[in-house]
PDB file of C-alpha atoms in Angstrom:
ATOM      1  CA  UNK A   1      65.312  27.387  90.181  1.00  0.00           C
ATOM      2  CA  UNK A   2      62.010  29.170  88.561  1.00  0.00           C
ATOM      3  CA  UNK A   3      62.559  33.183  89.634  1.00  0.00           C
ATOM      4  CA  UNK A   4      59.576  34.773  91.045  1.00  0.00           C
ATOM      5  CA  UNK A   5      58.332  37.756  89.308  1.00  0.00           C
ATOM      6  CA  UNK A   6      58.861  40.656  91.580  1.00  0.00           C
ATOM      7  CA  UNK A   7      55.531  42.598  91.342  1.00  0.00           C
ATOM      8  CA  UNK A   8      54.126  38.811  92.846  1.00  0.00           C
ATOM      9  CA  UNK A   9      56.619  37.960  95.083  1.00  0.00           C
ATOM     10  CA  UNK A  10      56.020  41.540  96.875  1.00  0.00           C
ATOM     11  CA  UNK A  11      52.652  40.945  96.772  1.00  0.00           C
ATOM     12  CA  UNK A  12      52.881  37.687  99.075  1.00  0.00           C
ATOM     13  CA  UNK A  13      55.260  39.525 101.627  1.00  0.00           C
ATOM     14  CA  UNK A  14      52.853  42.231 101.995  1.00  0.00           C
ATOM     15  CA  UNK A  15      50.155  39.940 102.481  1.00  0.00           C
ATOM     16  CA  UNK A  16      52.052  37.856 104.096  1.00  0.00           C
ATOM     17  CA  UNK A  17      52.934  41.152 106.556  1.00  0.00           C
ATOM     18  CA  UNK A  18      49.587  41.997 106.658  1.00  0.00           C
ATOM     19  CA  UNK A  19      47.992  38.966 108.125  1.00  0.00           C
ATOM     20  CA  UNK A  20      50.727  38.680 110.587  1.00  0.00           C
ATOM     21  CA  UNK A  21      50.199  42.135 111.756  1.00  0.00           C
ATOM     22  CA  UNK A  22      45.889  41.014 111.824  1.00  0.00           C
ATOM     23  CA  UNK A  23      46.667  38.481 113.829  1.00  0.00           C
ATOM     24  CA  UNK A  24      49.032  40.189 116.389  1.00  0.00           C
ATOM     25  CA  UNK A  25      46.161  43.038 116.780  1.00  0.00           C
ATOM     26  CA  UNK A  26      43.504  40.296 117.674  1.00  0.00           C
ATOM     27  CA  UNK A  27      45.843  38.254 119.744  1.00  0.00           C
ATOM     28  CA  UNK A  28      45.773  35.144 118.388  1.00  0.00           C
ATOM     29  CA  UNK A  29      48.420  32.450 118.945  1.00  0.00           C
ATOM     30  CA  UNK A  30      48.265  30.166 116.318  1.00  0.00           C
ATOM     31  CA  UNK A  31      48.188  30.847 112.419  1.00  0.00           C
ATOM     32  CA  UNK A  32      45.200  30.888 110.169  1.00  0.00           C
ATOM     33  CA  UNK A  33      44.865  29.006 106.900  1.00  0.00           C
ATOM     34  CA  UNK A  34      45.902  32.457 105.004  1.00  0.00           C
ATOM     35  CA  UNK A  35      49.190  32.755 106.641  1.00  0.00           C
ATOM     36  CA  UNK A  36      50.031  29.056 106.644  1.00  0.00           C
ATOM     37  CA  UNK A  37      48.956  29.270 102.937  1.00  0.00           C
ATOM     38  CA  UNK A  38      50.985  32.277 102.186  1.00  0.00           C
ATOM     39  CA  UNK A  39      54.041  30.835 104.131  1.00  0.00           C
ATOM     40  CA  UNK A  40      54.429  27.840 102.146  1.00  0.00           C
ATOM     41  CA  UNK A  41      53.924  29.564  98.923  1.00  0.00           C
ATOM     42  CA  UNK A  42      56.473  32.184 100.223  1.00  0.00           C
ATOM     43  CA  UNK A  43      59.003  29.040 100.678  1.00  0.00           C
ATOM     44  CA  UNK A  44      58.139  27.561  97.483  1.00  0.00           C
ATOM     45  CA  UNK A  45      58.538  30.830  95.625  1.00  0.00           C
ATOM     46  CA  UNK A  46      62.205  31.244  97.325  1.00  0.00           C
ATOM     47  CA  UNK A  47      63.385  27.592  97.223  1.00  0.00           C
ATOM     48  CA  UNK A  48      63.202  27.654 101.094  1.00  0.00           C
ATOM     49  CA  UNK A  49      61.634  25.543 103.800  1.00  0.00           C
ATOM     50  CA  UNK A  50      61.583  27.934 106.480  1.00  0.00           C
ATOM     51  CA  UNK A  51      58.914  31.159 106.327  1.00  0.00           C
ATOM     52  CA  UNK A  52      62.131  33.955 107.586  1.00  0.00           C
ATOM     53  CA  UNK A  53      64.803  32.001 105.552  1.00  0.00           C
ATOM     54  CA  UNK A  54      62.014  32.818 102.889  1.00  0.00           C
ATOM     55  CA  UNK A  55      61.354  36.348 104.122  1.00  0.00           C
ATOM     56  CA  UNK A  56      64.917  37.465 104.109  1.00  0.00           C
ATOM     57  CA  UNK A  57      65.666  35.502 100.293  1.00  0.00           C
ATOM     58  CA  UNK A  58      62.928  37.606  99.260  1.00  0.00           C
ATOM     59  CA  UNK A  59      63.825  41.015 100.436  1.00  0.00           C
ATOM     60  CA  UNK A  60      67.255  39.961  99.269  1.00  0.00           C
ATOM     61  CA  UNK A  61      65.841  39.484  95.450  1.00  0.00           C
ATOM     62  CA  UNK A  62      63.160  42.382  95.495  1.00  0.00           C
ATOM     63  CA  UNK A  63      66.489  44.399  96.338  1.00  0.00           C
ATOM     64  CA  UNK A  64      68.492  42.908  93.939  1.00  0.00           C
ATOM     65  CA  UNK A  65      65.469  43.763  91.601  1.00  0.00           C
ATOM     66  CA  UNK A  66      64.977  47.370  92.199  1.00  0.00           C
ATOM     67  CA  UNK A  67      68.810  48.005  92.212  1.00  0.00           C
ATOM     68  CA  UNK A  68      68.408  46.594  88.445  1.00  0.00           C
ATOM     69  CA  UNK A  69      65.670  49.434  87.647  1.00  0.00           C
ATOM     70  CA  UNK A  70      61.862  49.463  87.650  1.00  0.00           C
ATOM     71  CA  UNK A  71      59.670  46.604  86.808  1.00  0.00           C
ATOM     72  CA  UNK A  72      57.878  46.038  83.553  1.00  0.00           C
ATOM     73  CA  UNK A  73      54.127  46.978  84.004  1.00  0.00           C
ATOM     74  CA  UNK A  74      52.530  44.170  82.429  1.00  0.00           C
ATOM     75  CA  UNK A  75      50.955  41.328  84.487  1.00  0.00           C
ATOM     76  CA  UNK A  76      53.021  38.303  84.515  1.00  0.00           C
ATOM     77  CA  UNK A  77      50.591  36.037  84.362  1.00  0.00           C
ATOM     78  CA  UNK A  78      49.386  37.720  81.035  1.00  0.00           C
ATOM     79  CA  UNK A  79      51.447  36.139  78.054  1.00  0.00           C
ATOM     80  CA  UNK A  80      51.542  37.164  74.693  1.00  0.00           C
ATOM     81  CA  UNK A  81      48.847  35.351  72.093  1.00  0.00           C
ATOM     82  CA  UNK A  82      49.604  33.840  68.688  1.00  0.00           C
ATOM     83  CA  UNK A  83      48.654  37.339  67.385  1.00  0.00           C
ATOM     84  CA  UNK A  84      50.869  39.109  68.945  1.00  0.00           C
ATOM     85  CA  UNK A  85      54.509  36.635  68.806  1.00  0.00           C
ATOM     86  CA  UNK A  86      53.615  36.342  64.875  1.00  0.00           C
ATOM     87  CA  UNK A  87      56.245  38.123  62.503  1.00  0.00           C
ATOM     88  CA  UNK A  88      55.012  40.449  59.646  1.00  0.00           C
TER      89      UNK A  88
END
C-alpha cells in the first residue's frame, strides 16, 4: 500500500474536520460534494472503505509520524528535476 505523505494526509483531516464542523453550524443533514469528496479520498489515502475506519488509520499514522520526528519541509508533490538527481 502507497503511504500518504503526512503534511497531505493532515491536510484532508483538517479539511475534512472543518467541513464537518460547517455543516453542523448550519444544520444540515446530509453531506455536500466537499465532504463526500474528501471522505473517499480520506479512504483511499488509508486503504479503508469506511470515513472513521479512515479517520482513526490516519491519526494512527500522523502519530506514528510525529513520534518518528518532524517532517521534511519540501512539498511532496515537488520532485527533484534532471538537474538536480545528476552526479558531478
Amino acid at each position: 500500500m502507497l503511504i500518504p505523505h503526512p503534511a497531505v494526509l493532515r491536510r484532508l483531516v483538517e479539511e475534512y474536520e472543518t467541513v464537518l464542523a460547517e455543516d453542523a453550524g448550519t444544520g444540515r443533514a446530509e453531506s455536500g460534494t466537499r465532504e463526500q469528496d474528501l471522505a473517499y479520498t480520506l479512504c483511499v489515502s488509508t486503504g479503508t472503505r469506511d470515513v472513521e475506519d479512515a479517520l482513526q488509520v490516519a491519526r494512527r499514522m500522523l502519530a506514528a509520524t510525529s513520534a518518528v520526528g518532524p517532517e521534511t519541509t519540501h512539498s511532496p508533490a515537488v520532485r527533484p528535476g534532471p538537474a538536480e538527481m545528476a552526479v558531478p
